[in-house]
PDB file of C-alpha atoms in Angstrom:
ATOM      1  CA  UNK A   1       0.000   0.000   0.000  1.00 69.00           C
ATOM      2  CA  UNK A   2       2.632   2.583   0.980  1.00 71.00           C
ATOM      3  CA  UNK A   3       4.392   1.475  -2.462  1.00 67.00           C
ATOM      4  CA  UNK A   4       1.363   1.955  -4.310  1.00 76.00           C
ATOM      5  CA  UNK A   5       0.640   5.828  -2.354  1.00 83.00           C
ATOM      6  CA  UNK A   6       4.181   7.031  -3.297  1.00 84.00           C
ATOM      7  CA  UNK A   7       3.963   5.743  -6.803  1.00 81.00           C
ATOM      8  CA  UNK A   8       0.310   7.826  -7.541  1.00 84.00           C
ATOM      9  CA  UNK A   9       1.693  10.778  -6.232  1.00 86.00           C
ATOM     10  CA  UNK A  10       5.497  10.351  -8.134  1.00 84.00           C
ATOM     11  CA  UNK A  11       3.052   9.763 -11.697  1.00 85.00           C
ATOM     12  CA  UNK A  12       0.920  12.758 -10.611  1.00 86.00           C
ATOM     13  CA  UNK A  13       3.956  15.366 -10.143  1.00 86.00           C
ATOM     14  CA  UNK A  14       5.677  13.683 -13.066  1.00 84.00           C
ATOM     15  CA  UNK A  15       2.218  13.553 -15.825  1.00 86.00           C
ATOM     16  CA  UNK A  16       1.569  17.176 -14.186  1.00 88.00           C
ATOM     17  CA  UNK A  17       5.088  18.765 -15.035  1.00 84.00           C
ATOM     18  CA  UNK A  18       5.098  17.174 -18.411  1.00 85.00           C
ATOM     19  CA  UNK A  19       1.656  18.423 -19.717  1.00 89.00           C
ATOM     20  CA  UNK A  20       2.900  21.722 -18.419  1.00 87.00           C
ATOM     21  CA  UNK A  21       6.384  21.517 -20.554  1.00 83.00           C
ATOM     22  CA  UNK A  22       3.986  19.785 -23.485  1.00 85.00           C
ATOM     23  CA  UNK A  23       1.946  22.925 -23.837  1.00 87.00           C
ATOM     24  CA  UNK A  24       4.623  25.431 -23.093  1.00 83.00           C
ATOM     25  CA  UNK A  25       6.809  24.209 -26.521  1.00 82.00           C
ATOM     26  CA  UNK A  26       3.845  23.194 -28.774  1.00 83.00           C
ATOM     27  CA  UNK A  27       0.966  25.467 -30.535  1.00 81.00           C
ATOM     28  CA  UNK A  28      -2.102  24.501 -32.235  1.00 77.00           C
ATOM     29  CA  UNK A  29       0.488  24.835 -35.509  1.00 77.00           C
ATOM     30  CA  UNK A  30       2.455  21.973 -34.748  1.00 81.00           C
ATOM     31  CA  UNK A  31       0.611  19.810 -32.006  1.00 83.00           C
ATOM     32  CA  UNK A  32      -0.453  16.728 -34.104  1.00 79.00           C
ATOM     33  CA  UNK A  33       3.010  16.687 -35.434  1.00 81.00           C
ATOM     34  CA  UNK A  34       4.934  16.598 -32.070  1.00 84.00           C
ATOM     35  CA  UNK A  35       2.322  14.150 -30.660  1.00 80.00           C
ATOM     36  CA  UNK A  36       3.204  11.665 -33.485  1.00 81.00           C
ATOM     37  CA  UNK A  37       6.766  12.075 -33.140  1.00 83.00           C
ATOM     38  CA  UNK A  38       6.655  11.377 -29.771  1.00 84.00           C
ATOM     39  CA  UNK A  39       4.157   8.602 -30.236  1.00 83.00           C
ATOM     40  CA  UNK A  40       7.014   7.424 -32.570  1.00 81.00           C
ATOM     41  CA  UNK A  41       9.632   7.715 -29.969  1.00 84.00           C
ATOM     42  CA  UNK A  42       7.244   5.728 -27.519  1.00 83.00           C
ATOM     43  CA  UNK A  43       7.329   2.862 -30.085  1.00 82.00           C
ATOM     44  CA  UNK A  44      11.058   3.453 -30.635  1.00 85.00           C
ATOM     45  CA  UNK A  45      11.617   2.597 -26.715  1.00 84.00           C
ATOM     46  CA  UNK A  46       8.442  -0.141 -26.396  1.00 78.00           C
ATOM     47  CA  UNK A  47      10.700  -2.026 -28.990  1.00 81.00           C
ATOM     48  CA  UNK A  48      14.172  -1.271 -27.351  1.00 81.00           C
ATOM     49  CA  UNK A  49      13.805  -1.832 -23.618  1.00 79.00           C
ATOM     50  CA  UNK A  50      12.110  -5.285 -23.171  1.00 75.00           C
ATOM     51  CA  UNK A  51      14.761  -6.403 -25.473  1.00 75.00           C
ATOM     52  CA  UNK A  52      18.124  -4.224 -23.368  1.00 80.00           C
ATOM     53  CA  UNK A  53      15.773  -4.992 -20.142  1.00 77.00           C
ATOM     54  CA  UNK A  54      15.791  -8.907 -20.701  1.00 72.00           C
ATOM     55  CA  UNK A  55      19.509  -8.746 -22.013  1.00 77.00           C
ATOM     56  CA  UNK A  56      20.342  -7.296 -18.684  1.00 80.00           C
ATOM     57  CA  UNK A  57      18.431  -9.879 -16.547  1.00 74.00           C
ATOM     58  CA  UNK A  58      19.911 -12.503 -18.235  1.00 74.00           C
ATOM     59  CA  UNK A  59      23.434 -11.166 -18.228  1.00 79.00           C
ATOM     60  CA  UNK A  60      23.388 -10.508 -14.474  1.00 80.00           C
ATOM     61  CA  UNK A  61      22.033 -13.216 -12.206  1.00 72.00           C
ATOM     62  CA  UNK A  62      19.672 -13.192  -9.805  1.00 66.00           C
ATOM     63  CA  UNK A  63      18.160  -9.810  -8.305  1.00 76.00           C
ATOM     64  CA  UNK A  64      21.561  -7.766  -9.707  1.00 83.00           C
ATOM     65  CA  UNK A  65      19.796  -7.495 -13.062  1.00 80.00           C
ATOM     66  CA  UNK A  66      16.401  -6.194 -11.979  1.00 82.00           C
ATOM     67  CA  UNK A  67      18.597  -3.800  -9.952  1.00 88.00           C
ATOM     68  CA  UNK A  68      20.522  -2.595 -12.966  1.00 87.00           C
ATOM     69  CA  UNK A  69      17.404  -2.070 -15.230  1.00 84.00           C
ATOM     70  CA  UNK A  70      16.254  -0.239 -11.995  1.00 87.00           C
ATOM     71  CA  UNK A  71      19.145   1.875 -12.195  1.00 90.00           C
ATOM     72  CA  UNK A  72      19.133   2.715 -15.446  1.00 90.00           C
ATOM     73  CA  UNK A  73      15.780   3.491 -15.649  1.00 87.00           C
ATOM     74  CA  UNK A  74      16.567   5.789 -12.584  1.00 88.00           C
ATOM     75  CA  UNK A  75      19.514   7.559 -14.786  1.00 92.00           C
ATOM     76  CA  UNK A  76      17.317   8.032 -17.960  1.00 89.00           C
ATOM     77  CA  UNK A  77      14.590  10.200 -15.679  1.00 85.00           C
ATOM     78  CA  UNK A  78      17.442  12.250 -13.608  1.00 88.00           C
ATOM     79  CA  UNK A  79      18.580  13.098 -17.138  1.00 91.00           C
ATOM     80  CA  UNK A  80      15.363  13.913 -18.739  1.00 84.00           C
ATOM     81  CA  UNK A  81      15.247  16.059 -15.579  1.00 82.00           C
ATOM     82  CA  UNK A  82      18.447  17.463 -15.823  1.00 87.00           C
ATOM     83  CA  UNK A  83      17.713  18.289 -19.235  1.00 85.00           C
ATOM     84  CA  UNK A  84      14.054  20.155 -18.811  1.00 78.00           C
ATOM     85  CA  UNK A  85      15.836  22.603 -16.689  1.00 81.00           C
ATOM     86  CA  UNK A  86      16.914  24.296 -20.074  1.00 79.00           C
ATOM     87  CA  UNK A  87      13.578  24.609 -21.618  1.00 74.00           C
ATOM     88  CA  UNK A  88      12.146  28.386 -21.230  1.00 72.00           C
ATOM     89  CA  UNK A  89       8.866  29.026 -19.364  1.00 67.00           C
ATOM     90  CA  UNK A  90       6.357  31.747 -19.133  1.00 66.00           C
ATOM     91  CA  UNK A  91       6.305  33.214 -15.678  1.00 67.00           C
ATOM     92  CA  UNK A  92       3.345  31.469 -13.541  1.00 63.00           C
ATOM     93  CA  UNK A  93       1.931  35.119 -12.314  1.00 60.00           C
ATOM     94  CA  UNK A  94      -1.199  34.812  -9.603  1.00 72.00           C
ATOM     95  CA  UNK A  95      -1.659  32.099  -6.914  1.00 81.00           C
ATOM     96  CA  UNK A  96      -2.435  28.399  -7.793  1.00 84.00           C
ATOM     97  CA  UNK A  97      -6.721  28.480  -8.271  1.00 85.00           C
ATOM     98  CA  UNK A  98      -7.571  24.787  -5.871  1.00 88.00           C
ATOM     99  CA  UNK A  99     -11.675  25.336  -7.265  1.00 90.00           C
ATOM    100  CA  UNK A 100     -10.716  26.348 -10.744  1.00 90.00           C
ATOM    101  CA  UNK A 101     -11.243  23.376 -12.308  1.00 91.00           C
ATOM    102  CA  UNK A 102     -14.446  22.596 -10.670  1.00 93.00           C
ATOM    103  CA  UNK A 103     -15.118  26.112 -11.489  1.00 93.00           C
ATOM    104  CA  UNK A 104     -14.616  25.773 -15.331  1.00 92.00           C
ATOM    105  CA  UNK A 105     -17.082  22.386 -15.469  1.00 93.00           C
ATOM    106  CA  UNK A 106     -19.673  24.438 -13.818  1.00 92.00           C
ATOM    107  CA  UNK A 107     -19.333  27.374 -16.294  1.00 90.00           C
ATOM    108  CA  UNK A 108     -22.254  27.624 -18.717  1.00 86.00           C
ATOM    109  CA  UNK A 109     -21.283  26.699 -21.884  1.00 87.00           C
ATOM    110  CA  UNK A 110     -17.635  25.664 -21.280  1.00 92.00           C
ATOM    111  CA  UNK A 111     -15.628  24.237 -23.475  1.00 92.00           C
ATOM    112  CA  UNK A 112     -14.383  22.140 -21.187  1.00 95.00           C
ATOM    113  CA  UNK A 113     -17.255  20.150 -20.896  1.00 95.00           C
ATOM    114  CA  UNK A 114     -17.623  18.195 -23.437  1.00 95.00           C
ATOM    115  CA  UNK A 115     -13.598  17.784 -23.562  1.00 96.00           C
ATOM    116  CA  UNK A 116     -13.644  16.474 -19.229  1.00 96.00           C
ATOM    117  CA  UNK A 117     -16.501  14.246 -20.347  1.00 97.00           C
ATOM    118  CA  UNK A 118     -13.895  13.125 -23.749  1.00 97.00           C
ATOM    119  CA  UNK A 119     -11.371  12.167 -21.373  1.00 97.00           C
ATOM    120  CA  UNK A 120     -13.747  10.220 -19.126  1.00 97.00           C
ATOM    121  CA  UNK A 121     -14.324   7.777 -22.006  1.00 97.00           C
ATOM    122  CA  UNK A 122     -10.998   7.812 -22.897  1.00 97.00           C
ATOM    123  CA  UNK A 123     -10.062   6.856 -19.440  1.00 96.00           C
ATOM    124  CA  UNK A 124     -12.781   4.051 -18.853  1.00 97.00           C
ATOM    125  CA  UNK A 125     -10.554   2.210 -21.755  1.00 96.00           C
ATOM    126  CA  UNK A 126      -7.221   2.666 -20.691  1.00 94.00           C
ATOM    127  CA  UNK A 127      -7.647   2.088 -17.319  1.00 92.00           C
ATOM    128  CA  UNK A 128      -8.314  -1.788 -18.213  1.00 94.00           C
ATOM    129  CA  UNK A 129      -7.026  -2.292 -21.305  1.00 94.00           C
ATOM    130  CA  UNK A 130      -3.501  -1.093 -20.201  1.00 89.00           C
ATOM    131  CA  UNK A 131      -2.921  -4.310 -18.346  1.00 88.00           C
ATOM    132  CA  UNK A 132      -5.604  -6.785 -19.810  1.00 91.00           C
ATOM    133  CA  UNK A 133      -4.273  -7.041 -22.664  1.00 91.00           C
ATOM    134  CA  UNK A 134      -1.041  -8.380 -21.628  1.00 86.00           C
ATOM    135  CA  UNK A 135      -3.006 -10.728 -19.111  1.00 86.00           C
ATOM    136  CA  UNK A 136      -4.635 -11.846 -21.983  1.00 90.00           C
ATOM    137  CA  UNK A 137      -2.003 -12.543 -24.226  1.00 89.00           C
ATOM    138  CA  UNK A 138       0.106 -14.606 -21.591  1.00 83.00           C
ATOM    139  CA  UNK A 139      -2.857 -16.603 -20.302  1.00 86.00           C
ATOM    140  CA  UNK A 140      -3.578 -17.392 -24.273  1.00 85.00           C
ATOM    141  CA  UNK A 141      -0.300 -18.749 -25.128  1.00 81.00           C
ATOM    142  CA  UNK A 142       1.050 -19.727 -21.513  1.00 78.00           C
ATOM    143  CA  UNK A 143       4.559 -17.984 -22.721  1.00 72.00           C
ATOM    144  CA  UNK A 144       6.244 -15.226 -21.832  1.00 65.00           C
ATOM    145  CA  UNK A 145       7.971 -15.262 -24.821  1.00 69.00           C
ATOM    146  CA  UNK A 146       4.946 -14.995 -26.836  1.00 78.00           C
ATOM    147  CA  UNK A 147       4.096 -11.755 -25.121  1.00 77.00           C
ATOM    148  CA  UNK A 148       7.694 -10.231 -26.094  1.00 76.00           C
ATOM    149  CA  UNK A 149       6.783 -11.139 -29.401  1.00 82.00           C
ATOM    150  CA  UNK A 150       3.540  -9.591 -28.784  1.00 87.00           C
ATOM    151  CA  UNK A 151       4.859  -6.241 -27.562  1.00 85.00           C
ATOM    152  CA  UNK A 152       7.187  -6.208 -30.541  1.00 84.00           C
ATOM    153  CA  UNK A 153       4.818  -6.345 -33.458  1.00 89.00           C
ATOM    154  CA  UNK A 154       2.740  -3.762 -32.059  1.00 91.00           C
ATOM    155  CA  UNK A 155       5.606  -1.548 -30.802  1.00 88.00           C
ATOM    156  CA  UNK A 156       6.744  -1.937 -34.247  1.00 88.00           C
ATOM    157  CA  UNK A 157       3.042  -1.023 -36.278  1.00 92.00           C
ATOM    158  CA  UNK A 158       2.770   2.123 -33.526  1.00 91.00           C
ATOM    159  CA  UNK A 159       5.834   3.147 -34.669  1.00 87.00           C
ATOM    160  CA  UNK A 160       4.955   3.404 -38.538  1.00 89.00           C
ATOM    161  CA  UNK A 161       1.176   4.515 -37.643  1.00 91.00           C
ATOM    162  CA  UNK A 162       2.462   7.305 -35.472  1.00 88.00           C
ATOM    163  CA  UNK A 163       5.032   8.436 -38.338  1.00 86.00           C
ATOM    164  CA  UNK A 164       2.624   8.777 -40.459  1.00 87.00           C
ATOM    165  CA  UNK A 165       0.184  10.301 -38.132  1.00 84.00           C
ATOM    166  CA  UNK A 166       2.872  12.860 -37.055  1.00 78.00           C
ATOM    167  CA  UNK A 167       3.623  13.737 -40.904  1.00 80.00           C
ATOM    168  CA  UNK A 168       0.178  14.149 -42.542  1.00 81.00           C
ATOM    169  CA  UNK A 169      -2.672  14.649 -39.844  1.00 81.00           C
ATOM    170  CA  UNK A 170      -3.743  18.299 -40.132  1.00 81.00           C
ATOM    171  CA  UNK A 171      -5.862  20.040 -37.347  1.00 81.00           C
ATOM    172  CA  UNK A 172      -8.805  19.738 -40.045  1.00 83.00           C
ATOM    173  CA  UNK A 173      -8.698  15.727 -39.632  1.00 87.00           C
ATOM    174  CA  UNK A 174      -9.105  15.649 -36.202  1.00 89.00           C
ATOM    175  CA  UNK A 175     -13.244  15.234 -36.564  1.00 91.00           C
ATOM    176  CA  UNK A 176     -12.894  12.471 -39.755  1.00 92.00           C
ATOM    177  CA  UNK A 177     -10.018  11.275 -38.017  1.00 92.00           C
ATOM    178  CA  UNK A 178     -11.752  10.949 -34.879  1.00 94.00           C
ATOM    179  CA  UNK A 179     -14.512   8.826 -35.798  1.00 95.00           C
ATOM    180  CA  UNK A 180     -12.689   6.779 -37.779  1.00 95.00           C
ATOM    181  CA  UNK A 181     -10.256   5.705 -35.441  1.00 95.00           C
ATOM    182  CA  UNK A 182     -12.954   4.889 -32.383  1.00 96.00           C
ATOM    183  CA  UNK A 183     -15.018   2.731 -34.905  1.00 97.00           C
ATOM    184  CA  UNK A 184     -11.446   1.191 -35.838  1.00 96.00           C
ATOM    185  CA  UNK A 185     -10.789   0.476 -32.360  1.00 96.00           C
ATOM    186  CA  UNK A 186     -14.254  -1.329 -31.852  1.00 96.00           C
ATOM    187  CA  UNK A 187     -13.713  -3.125 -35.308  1.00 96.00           C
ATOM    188  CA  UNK A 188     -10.496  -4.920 -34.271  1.00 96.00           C
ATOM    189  CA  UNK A 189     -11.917  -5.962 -30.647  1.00 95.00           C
ATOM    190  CA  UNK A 190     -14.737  -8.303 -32.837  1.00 94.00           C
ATOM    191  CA  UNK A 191     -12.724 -11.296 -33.360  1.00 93.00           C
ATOM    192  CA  UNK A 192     -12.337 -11.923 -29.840  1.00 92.00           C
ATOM    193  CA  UNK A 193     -16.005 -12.740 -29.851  1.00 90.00           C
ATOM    194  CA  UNK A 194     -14.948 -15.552 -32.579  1.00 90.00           C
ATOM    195  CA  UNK A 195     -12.434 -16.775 -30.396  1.00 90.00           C
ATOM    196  CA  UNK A 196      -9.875 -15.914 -27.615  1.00 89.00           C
ATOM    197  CA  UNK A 197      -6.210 -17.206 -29.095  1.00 91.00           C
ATOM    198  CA  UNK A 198      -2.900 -15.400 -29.808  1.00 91.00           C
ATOM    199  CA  UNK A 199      -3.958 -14.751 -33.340  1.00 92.00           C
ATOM    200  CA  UNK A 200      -7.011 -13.047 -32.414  1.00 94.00           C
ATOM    201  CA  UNK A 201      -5.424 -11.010 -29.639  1.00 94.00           C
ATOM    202  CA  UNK A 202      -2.651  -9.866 -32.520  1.00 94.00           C
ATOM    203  CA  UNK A 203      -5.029  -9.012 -34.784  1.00 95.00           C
ATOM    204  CA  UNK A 204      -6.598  -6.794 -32.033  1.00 95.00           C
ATOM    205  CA  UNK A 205      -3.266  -5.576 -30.873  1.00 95.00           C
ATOM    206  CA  UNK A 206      -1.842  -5.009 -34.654  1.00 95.00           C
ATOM    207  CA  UNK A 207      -4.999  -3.295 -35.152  1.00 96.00           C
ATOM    208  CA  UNK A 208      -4.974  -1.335 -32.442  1.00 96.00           C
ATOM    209  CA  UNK A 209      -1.611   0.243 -33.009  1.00 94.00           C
ATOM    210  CA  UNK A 210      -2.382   0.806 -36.128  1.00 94.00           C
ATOM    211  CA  UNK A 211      -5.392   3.009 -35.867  1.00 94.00           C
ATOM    212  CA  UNK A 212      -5.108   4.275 -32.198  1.00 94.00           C
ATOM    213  CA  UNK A 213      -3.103   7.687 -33.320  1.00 92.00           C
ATOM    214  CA  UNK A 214      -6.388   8.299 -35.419  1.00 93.00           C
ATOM    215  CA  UNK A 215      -8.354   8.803 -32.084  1.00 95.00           C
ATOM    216  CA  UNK A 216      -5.195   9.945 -29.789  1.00 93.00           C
ATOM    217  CA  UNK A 217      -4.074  12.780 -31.751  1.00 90.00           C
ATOM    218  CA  UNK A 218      -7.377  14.868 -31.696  1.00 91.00           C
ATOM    219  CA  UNK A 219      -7.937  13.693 -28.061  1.00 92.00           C
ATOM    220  CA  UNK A 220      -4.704  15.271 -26.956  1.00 89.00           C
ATOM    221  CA  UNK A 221      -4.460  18.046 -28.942  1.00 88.00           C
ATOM    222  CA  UNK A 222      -7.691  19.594 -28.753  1.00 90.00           C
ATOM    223  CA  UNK A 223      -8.007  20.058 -24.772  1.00 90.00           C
ATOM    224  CA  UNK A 224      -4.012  21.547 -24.601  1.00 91.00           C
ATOM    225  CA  UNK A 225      -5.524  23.990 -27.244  1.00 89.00           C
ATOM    226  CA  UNK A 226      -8.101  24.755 -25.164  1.00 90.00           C
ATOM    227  CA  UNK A 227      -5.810  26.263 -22.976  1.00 89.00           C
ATOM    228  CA  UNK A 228      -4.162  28.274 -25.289  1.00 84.00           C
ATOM    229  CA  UNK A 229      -6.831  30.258 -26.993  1.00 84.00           C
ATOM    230  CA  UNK A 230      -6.747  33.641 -24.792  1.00 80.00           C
ATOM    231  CA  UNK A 231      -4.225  35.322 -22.665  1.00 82.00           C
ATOM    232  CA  UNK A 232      -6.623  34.329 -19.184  1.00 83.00           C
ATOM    233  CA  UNK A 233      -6.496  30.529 -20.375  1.00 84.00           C
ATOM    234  CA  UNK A 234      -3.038  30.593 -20.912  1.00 84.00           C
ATOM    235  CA  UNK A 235      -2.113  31.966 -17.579  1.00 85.00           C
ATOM    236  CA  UNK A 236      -4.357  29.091 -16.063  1.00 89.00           C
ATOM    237  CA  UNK A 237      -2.794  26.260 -17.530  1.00 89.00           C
ATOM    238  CA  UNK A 238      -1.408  24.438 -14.168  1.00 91.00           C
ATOM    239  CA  UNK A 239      -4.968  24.568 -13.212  1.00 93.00           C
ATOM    240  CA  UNK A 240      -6.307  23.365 -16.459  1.00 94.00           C
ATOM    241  CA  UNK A 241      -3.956  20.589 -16.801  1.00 94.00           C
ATOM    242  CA  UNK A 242      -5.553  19.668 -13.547  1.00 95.00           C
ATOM    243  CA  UNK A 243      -8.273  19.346 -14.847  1.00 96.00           C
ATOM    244  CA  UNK A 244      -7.671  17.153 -17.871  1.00 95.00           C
ATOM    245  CA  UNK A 245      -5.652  14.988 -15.284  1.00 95.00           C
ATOM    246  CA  UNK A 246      -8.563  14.948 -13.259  1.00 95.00           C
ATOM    247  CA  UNK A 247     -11.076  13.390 -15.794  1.00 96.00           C
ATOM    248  CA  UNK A 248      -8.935  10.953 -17.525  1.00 95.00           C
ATOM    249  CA  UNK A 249      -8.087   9.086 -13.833  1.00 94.00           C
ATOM    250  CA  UNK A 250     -11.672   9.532 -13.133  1.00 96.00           C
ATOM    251  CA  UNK A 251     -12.761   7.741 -16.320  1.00 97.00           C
ATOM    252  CA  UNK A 252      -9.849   4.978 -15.818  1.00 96.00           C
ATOM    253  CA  UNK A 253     -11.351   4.570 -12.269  1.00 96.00           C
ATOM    254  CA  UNK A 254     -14.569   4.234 -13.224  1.00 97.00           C
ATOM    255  CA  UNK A 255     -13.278   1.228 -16.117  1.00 96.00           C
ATOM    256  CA  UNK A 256     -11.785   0.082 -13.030  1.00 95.00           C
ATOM    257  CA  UNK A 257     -14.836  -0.344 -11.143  1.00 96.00           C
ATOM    258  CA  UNK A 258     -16.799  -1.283 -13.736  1.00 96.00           C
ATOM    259  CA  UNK A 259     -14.153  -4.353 -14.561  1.00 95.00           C
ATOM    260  CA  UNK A 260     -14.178  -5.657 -10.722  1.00 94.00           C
ATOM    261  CA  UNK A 261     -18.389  -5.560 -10.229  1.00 95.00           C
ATOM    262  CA  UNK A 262     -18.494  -7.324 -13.140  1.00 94.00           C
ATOM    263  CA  UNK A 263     -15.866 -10.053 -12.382  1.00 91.00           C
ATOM    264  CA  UNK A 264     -16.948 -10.715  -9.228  1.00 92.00           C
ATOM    265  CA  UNK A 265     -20.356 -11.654 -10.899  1.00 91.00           C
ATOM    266  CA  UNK A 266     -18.890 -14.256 -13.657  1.00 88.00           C
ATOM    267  CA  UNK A 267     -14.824 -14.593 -14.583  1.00 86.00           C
ATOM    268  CA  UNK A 268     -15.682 -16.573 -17.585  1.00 89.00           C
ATOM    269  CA  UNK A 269     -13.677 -15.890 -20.808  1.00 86.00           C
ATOM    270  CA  UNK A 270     -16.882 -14.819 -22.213  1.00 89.00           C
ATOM    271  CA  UNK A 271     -17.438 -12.237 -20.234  1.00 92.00           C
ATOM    272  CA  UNK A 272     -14.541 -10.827 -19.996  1.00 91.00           C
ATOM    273  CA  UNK A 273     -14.031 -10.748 -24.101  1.00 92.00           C
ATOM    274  CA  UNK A 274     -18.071  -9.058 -23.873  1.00 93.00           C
ATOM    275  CA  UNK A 275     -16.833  -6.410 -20.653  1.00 93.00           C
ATOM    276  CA  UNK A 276     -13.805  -5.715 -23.207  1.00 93.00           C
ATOM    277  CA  UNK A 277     -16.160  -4.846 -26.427  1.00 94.00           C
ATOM    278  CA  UNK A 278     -18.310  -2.819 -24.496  1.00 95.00           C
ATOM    279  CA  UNK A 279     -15.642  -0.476 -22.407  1.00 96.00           C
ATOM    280  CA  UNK A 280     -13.669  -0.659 -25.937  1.00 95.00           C
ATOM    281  CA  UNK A 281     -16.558   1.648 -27.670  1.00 96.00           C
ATOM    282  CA  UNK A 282     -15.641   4.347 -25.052  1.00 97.00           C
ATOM    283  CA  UNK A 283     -13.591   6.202 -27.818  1.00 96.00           C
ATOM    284  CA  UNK A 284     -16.636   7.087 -29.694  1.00 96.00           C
ATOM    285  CA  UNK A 285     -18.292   7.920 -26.699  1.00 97.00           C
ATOM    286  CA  UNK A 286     -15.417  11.050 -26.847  1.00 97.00           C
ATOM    287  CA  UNK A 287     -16.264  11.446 -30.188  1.00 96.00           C
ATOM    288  CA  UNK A 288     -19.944  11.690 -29.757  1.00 96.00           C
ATOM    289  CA  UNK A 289     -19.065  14.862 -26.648  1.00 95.00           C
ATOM    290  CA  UNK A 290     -16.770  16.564 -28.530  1.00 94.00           C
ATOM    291  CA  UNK A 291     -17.644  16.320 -32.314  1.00 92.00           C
ATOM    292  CA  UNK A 292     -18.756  19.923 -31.814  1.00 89.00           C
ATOM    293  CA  UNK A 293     -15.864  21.268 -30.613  1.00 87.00           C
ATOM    294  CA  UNK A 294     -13.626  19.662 -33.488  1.00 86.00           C
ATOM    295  CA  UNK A 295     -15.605  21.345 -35.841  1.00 80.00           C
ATOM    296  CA  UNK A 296     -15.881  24.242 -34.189  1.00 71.00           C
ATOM    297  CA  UNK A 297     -13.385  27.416 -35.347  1.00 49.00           C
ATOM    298  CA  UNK A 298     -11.939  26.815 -31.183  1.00 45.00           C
ATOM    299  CA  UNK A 299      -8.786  24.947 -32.112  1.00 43.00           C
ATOM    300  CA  UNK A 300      -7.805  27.523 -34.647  1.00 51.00           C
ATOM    301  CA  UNK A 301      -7.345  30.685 -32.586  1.00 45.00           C
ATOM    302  CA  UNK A 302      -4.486  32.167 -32.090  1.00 44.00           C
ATOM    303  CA  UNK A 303      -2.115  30.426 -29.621  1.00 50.00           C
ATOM    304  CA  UNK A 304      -0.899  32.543 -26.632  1.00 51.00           C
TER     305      UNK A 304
END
């Protein structure tokens, strides 16, 4: 338990400082194409470190291994760290707002309504697909190799889907884009109901990676443009950031809950593959709440 406290609040500070840097370098100009590249990147090191990770295990005997990935994983941050200290900020001005974000949902006609709700959907996937999936995959083929292999294939499609994201999606895509992706998504989760194999679940995952930048990009771009589009946004952006924070984890907890009420009702294979099809249609849940706002002239102000 006292792992698992210090751990939320280390991923809170962290997520919170980089959404802050993310906005700071990025305008509504060149958004989509710094969220593919760093998609890209993201691929680059899901296909690198199981592979240098395992190599190091191996190598070293015993707990030394896990201690040196440990380390190194501790290096990489202190210089990713070390580094941000170079990056130019605008000065933070007036006192930290603690009711400002419940004070934008309750604004009439916010734009950051239909954007919290967005990430709420967004959140009720990822918050059990980011380790069901694996599960999945290892109870399937009863290997551990088989999920390296796994992780590799789609590392390797998310790293060609997110090129190609990060080169040609245009702010003007993001509501065709959108759509497309969530339906996507839901398409490649049907031949689980077929059957429940490693082919099936590397269809899905191929899939997955393939199409997931389709839905991502717009979903991350539009609510940091939100806070760009006056002066008074701008100088709220901890709070804002907040707030996005805020909705995601509350959509991931609510998967979360969602996932253990129904388990503790029926842990057949069936179910589970049925639970995953329905909280995998979440993404055009966020498309549904904020189809407005993509085709809205918001995301093309001017960036402050």
């Amino acid at each position: 338990m006292a792992a698992g406290r210090v751990l939320g609040l280390s991923i809170g500070l962290y997520w919170l400082a980089f959404n802050i840097v993310f906005f700071e370098i990025t305008d509504v100009s060149n958004r989509d194409f710094y969220n593919g590249w760093m998609g890209l990147l993201g691929s680059l090191t899901g296909i690198a470190g199981p592979w240098v990770s395992g190599w190091m295990i191996s190598r070293w005997q015993g707990g030394q291994g896990y201690r040196m990935v440990f380390i190194l994983s501790l290096c990489i941050y202190g210089v990713a760290a070390v580094l941000s200290f170079g990056l130019r900020k605008r000065p933070r001005g007036e006192a930290y707002l603690w009711l400002e974000p419940w004070r934008e949902l309750t604004r009439r006609r916010s734009p950051w309504r239909p954007v919290a709700a967005a990430l709420v959907f967004q959140g009720i996937r990822e918050g059990v697909f980011s380790f069901l999936i694996g599960l999945l995959v290892y109870i399937a083929a009863q290997e551990e190799s088989k999920l390296g292999q796994f992780a590799l294939l789609t590392s390797a499609v998310s790293l060609i889907s997110y090129y190609a994201a990060g080169r040609w999606f245009k702010p003007r895509a993001r509501l065709g884009g959108m759509l497309a992706g969530s339906l996507l998504l839901i398409a490649f989760l049907l031949p689980l109901l077929w059957k429940v194999n490693f082919t099936t679940l590397l269809i899905m995952g191929i899939g997955t990676s393939l199409c997931l930048p389709l839905y991502m990009l717009p979903m991350l771009s539009t609510s940091f443009d939100l806070m760009g589009v006056s002066e008074e946004s701008a100088a709220k952006r901890v709070e804002l950031v907040v707030l996005r924070e805020l909705s995601l984890m509350s959509g991931r907890l609510l998967g979360l809950l969602i996932f253990i009420a129904v388990l503790s009702q029926s842990q057949s294979l069936r179910t589970i593959t049925l639970l995953m099809l329905v909280l995998g249609a979440a993404p055009l849940g966020s498309w549904v709440v904020v189809r407005g706002l993509l085709s809205s002239k918001c995301s093309q102000n001017e960036q402050y």
